[in-house]
Amino acid sequence: MGAVAHTQPTRQETCSQCCPRYHEAVELVGKRWTGAILYVLLHGGRLRFTEIANAVPDLSDRLLSERMKELEARRIVVRHVSDGSPTRVSYELTEKGRQLAPAMAELKVWADRWLD
Amino acid sequence: MGAVAHTQPTRQETCSQCCPRYHEAVELVGKRWTGAILYVLLHGGRLRFTEIANAVPDLSDRLLSERMKELEARRIVVRHVSDGSPTRVSYELTEKGRQLAPAMAELKVWADRWLD
């Protein structure tokens, strides 16, 4: 169970444990398409925009671009621009982003077990 | 790392691994307030509506009610109604819901490490 123990905390403890970091994390990862993008980057390593777009078929380029900017601003993703011509832009998870892997893996296990 | 391995799958594999169960799970858990409600129920066991509401201070009763109905429909939460008068309604995670604990715990670890 790691950090979550099945004890019965007081109401005050329940609240203070819940907020605000955990709440922020769960809504960050759960934001529409962000979970899928993180999954693709966790598996694919450094990827170009079109590679991410191809791996998440129903996601529009406009929304993918918006999500990548959010993830960059959060320092979960780093954007690389090559020197060559034409320049090539690629994206990679930072250490902060890669460390989401255990949580995503556990959620995948749950999804495979419990969702149709 | 569990189910998530740092191999380089083909694009087809990346897509098929990502969709649709994992995508559904991450957006289910990440839906606004759902993560916080699940966290409170994981820690608190069987709780009445007002107890959940008190543990998540910024969540309106209307939205909490909506989320509880969604979680019940997904069979993540079970609703108990007592025989007494007045009747008392309480909520508890099902086995399906409780098995989200490892994913939530890993996300909490990440949040404590990486978010301010």
Short mmCIF file of C-alpha atoms in Angstrom, two decimals:
data_model
loop_
_atom_site.label_atom_id
_atom_site.label_comp_id
_atom_site.label_asym_id
_atom_site.label_seq_id
_atom_site.Cartn_x
_atom_site.Cartn_y
_atom_site.Cartn_z
CA MET A 1 0.00 0.00 0.00
CA GLY A 2 2.94 2.38 0.32
CA ALA A 3 1.89 5.79 1.60
CA VAL A 4 -1.81 4.97 1.84
CA ALA A 5 -2.62 3.06 5.02
CA HIS A 6 -6.08 1.78 5.90
CA THR A 7 -6.26 3.53 9.24
CA GLN A 8 -9.16 5.69 10.32
CA PRO A 9 -7.83 9.24 10.52
CA THR A 10 -9.77 12.10 12.07
CA ARG A 11 -11.64 14.31 9.64
CA GLN A 12 -8.95 16.96 9.95
CA GLU A 13 -6.27 14.45 8.97
CA THR A 14 -8.30 13.17 6.04
CA CYS A 15 -8.61 16.66 4.69
CA SER A 16 -5.03 17.73 5.24
CA GLN A 17 -3.72 14.51 3.69
CA CYS A 18 -5.90 14.93 0.67
CA CYS A 19 -5.09 18.51 -0.16
CA PRO A 20 -3.50 20.17 -2.01
CA ARG A 21 -0.59 18.27 -3.61
CA TYR A 22 -2.35 14.97 -4.19
CA HIS A 23 -5.40 16.77 -5.53
CA GLU A 24 -3.19 18.74 -7.91
CA ALA A 25 -1.38 15.60 -9.07
CA VAL A 26 -4.50 13.58 -9.78
CA GLU A 27 -6.11 16.38 -11.76
CA LEU A 28 -2.90 17.12 -13.63
CA VAL A 29 -2.51 13.52 -14.77
CA GLY A 30 -6.25 13.07 -15.31
CA LYS A 31 -6.73 16.14 -17.46
CA ARG A 32 -8.28 15.17 -20.79
CA TRP A 33 -5.60 13.42 -22.95
CA THR A 34 -2.70 14.13 -20.57
CA GLY A 35 -2.69 10.56 -19.25
CA ALA A 36 -2.52 9.16 -22.77
CA ILE A 37 0.29 11.56 -23.77
CA LEU A 38 2.31 10.64 -20.68
CA TYR A 39 1.83 6.95 -21.41
CA VAL A 40 3.09 7.36 -24.96
CA LEU A 41 6.16 9.32 -23.81
CA LEU A 42 6.91 6.81 -21.03
CA HIS A 43 7.02 4.05 -23.63
CA GLY A 44 8.42 5.90 -26.60
CA GLY A 45 11.24 7.97 -25.11
CA ARG A 46 12.03 11.09 -27.14
CA LEU A 47 9.32 11.60 -29.75
CA ARG A 48 8.43 14.15 -32.37
CA PHE A 49 5.09 15.92 -32.28
CA THR A 50 3.70 13.86 -35.16
CA GLU A 51 4.78 10.63 -33.49
CA ILE A 52 2.83 11.55 -30.36
CA ALA A 53 -0.13 12.63 -32.49
CA ASN A 54 -0.10 9.30 -34.37
CA ALA A 55 0.02 7.33 -31.13
CA VAL A 56 -3.10 9.07 -29.77
CA PRO A 57 -5.38 9.00 -32.82
CA ASP A 58 -8.42 10.90 -31.55
CA LEU A 59 -6.45 13.87 -30.22
CA SER A 60 -6.39 16.99 -32.42
CA ASP A 61 -3.07 18.73 -33.16
CA ARG A 62 -4.39 21.90 -31.55
CA LEU A 63 -5.19 20.16 -28.26
CA LEU A 64 -1.97 18.13 -28.32
CA SER A 65 -0.02 21.36 -28.75
CA GLU A 66 -1.86 22.89 -25.80
CA ARG A 67 -1.18 19.86 -23.60
CA MET A 68 2.51 19.77 -24.52
CA LYS A 69 2.86 23.44 -23.55
CA GLU A 70 1.18 22.73 -20.21
CA LEU A 71 3.45 19.75 -19.55
CA GLU A 72 6.50 21.81 -20.50
CA ALA A 73 5.42 24.63 -18.16
CA ARG A 74 5.05 22.03 -15.38
CA ARG A 75 8.54 20.71 -16.16
CA ILE A 76 7.16 17.26 -16.81
CA VAL A 77 8.23 17.38 -20.45
CA VAL A 78 11.26 19.00 -22.05
CA ARG A 79 11.20 20.27 -25.64
CA HIS A 80 14.27 19.76 -27.83
CA VAL A 81 14.93 21.75 -31.00
CA SER A 82 17.60 20.36 -33.34
CA ASP A 83 20.24 22.59 -35.00
CA GLY A 84 19.73 21.20 -38.52
CA SER A 85 17.64 22.54 -41.37
CA PRO A 86 14.76 22.02 -41.20
CA THR A 87 14.83 22.14 -37.42
CA ARG A 88 13.21 19.22 -35.72
CA VAL A 89 11.25 19.54 -32.52
CA SER A 90 10.99 16.59 -30.18
CA TYR A 91 9.68 16.02 -26.68
CA GLU A 92 10.94 13.90 -23.81
CA LEU A 93 9.89 13.35 -20.22
CA THR A 94 12.02 14.98 -17.55
CA GLU A 95 13.01 13.07 -14.42
CA LYS A 96 9.88 14.51 -12.78
CA GLY A 97 7.82 13.12 -15.65
CA ARG A 98 9.52 9.72 -15.73
CA GLN A 99 8.82 9.27 -12.06
CA LEU A 100 5.12 9.16 -12.83
CA ALA A 101 5.76 5.68 -14.27
CA PRO A 102 4.90 3.65 -11.14
CA ALA A 103 1.56 5.44 -10.71
CA MET A 104 0.70 5.02 -14.39
CA ALA A 105 1.74 1.36 -14.29
CA GLU A 106 -0.51 0.68 -11.29
CA LEU A 107 -3.41 2.40 -13.01
CA LYS A 108 -2.81 0.27 -16.10
CA VAL A 109 -2.89 -2.88 -13.96
CA TRP A 110 -6.18 -1.74 -12.43
CA ALA A 111 -7.67 -0.85 -15.84
CA ASP A 112 -6.74 -4.22 -17.33
CA ARG A 113 -8.25 -6.02 -14.36
CA TRP A 114 -11.46 -4.03 -13.89
CA LEU A 115 -12.50 -2.29 -17.10
CA ASP A 116 -14.06 -4.03 -20.08
CA MET B 1 8.01 -0.42 -13.16
CA GLY B 2 5.48 -3.27 -13.20
CA ALA B 3 3.48 -3.34 -16.42
CA VAL B 4 5.21 -0.33 -17.98
CA ALA B 5 8.54 -1.31 -19.53
CA HIS B 6 10.94 1.16 -21.15
CA THR B 7 11.12 -0.63 -24.47
CA GLN B 8 10.60 1.05 -27.82
CA PRO B 9 7.37 -0.34 -29.21
CA THR B 10 6.22 0.26 -32.75
CA ARG B 11 3.68 3.03 -33.21
CA GLN B 12 0.92 0.46 -33.57
CA GLU B 13 1.85 -1.12 -30.24
CA THR B 14 2.05 2.24 -28.51
CA CYS B 15 -1.45 3.05 -29.63
CA SER B 16 -3.00 -0.30 -28.86
CA GLN B 17 -1.41 -0.36 -25.41
CA CYS B 18 -2.64 3.10 -24.65
CA CYS B 19 -6.25 2.69 -25.66
CA PRO B 20 -8.91 2.35 -24.53
CA ARG B 21 -8.90 0.92 -20.99
CA TYR B 22 -5.96 2.87 -19.62
CA HIS B 23 -7.29 6.06 -21.17
CA GLU B 24 -10.69 5.42 -19.57
CA ALA B 25 -9.10 4.72 -16.17
CA VAL B 26 -6.93 7.81 -16.08
CA GLU B 27 -9.78 10.09 -17.04
CA LEU B 28 -12.17 8.40 -14.64
CA VAL B 29 -9.83 8.88 -11.69
CA GLY B 30 -8.72 12.32 -12.87
CA LYS B 31 -12.20 13.76 -13.33
CA ARG B 32 -12.58 16.91 -11.28
CA TRP B 33 -12.88 15.95 -7.56
CA THR B 34 -13.08 12.20 -8.16
CA GLY B 35 -9.48 11.64 -7.10
CA ALA B 36 -10.06 13.50 -3.85
CA ILE B 37 -13.29 11.58 -3.13
CA LEU B 38 -11.57 8.25 -3.75
CA TYR B 39 -8.71 9.25 -1.48
CA VAL B 40 -11.11 10.13 1.35
CA LEU B 41 -13.00 6.83 0.96
CA LEU B 42 -9.77 4.80 0.80
CA HIS B 43 -8.75 6.28 4.13
CA GLY B 44 -12.11 6.64 5.82
CA GLY B 45 -13.87 3.36 5.02
CA ARG B 46 -17.67 3.65 5.08
CA LEU B 47 -18.63 7.33 5.27
CA ARG B 48 -21.79 9.36 5.22
CA PHE B 49 -22.34 12.02 2.59
CA THR B 50 -21.64 14.87 5.02
CA GLU B 51 -18.42 13.22 6.17
CA ILE B 52 -17.15 13.09 2.60
CA ALA B 53 -18.29 16.67 2.03
CA ASN B 54 -16.44 17.83 5.14
CA ALA B 55 -13.26 16.07 4.07
CA VAL B 56 -13.22 17.83 0.68
CA PRO B 57 -14.02 21.42 1.70
CA ASP B 58 -14.19 23.16 -1.67
CA LEU B 59 -16.55 20.64 -3.26
CA SER B 60 -20.23 21.63 -3.45
CA ASP B 61 -22.92 19.18 -2.31
CA ARG B 62 -24.43 19.23 -5.77
CA LEU B 63 -21.18 18.19 -7.44
CA LEU B 64 -20.38 15.64 -4.73
CA SER B 65 -23.79 14.08 -5.27
CA GLU B 66 -23.14 13.91 -9.01
CA ARG B 67 -19.74 12.29 -8.52
CA MET B 68 -21.10 9.72 -6.06
CA LYS B 69 -23.77 8.71 -8.59
CA GLU B 70 -21.12 8.33 -11.27
CA LEU B 71 -18.91 6.22 -9.00
CA GLU B 72 -21.91 4.08 -8.01
CA ALA B 73 -22.84 3.56 -11.68
CA ARG B 74 -19.24 2.48 -12.32
CA ARG B 75 -19.45 0.05 -9.36
CA ILE B 76 -16.52 1.74 -7.70
CA VAL B 77 -18.66 2.85 -4.77
CA VAL B 78 -21.59 1.10 -3.10
CA ARG B 79 -24.38 3.05 -1.39
CA HIS B 80 -25.82 1.71 1.86
CA VAL B 81 -29.20 2.79 3.24
CA SER B 82 -29.87 1.90 6.90
CA ASP B 83 -33.23 0.46 8.07
CA GLY B 84 -33.66 2.90 11.00
CA SER B 85 -35.62 6.14 11.15
CA PRO B 86 -34.32 8.49 9.96
CA THR B 87 -32.62 6.37 7.35
CA ARG B 88 -28.92 6.92 7.02
CA VAL B 89 -27.11 6.80 3.73
CA SER B 90 -23.45 5.89 3.62
CA TYR B 91 -20.93 5.10 0.93
CA GLU B 92 -18.11 2.60 0.73
CA LEU B 93 -15.62 1.53 -1.91
CA THR B 94 -16.26 -1.79 -3.61
CA GLU B 95 -13.42 -4.24 -4.20
CA LYS B 96 -12.99 -2.60 -7.61
CA GLY B 97 -12.68 0.78 -5.89
CA ARG B 98 -10.33 -0.42 -3.15
CA GLN B 99 -7.99 -1.84 -5.74
CA LEU B 100 -7.28 1.69 -6.93
CA ALA B 101 -5.25 2.11 -3.73
CA PRO B 102 -1.81 1.22 -5.17
CA ALA B 103 -2.21 3.69 -8.06
CA MET B 104 -3.40 6.43 -5.72
CA ALA B 105 -0.58 5.69 -3.29
CA GLU B 106 2.04 5.96 -6.04
CA LEU B 107 0.54 9.24 -7.21
CA LYS B 108 0.68 10.56 -3.64
CA VAL B 109 4.37 9.61 -3.41
CA TRP B 110 5.04 11.45 -6.66
CA ALA B 111 3.05 14.50 -5.55
CA ASP B 112 4.90 14.73 -2.24
CA ARG B 113 8.23 14.46 -4.03
CA TRP B 114 7.63 16.76 -6.98
CA LEU B 115 4.92 19.31 -6.25
CA ASP B 116 5.36 22.33 -3.99
#
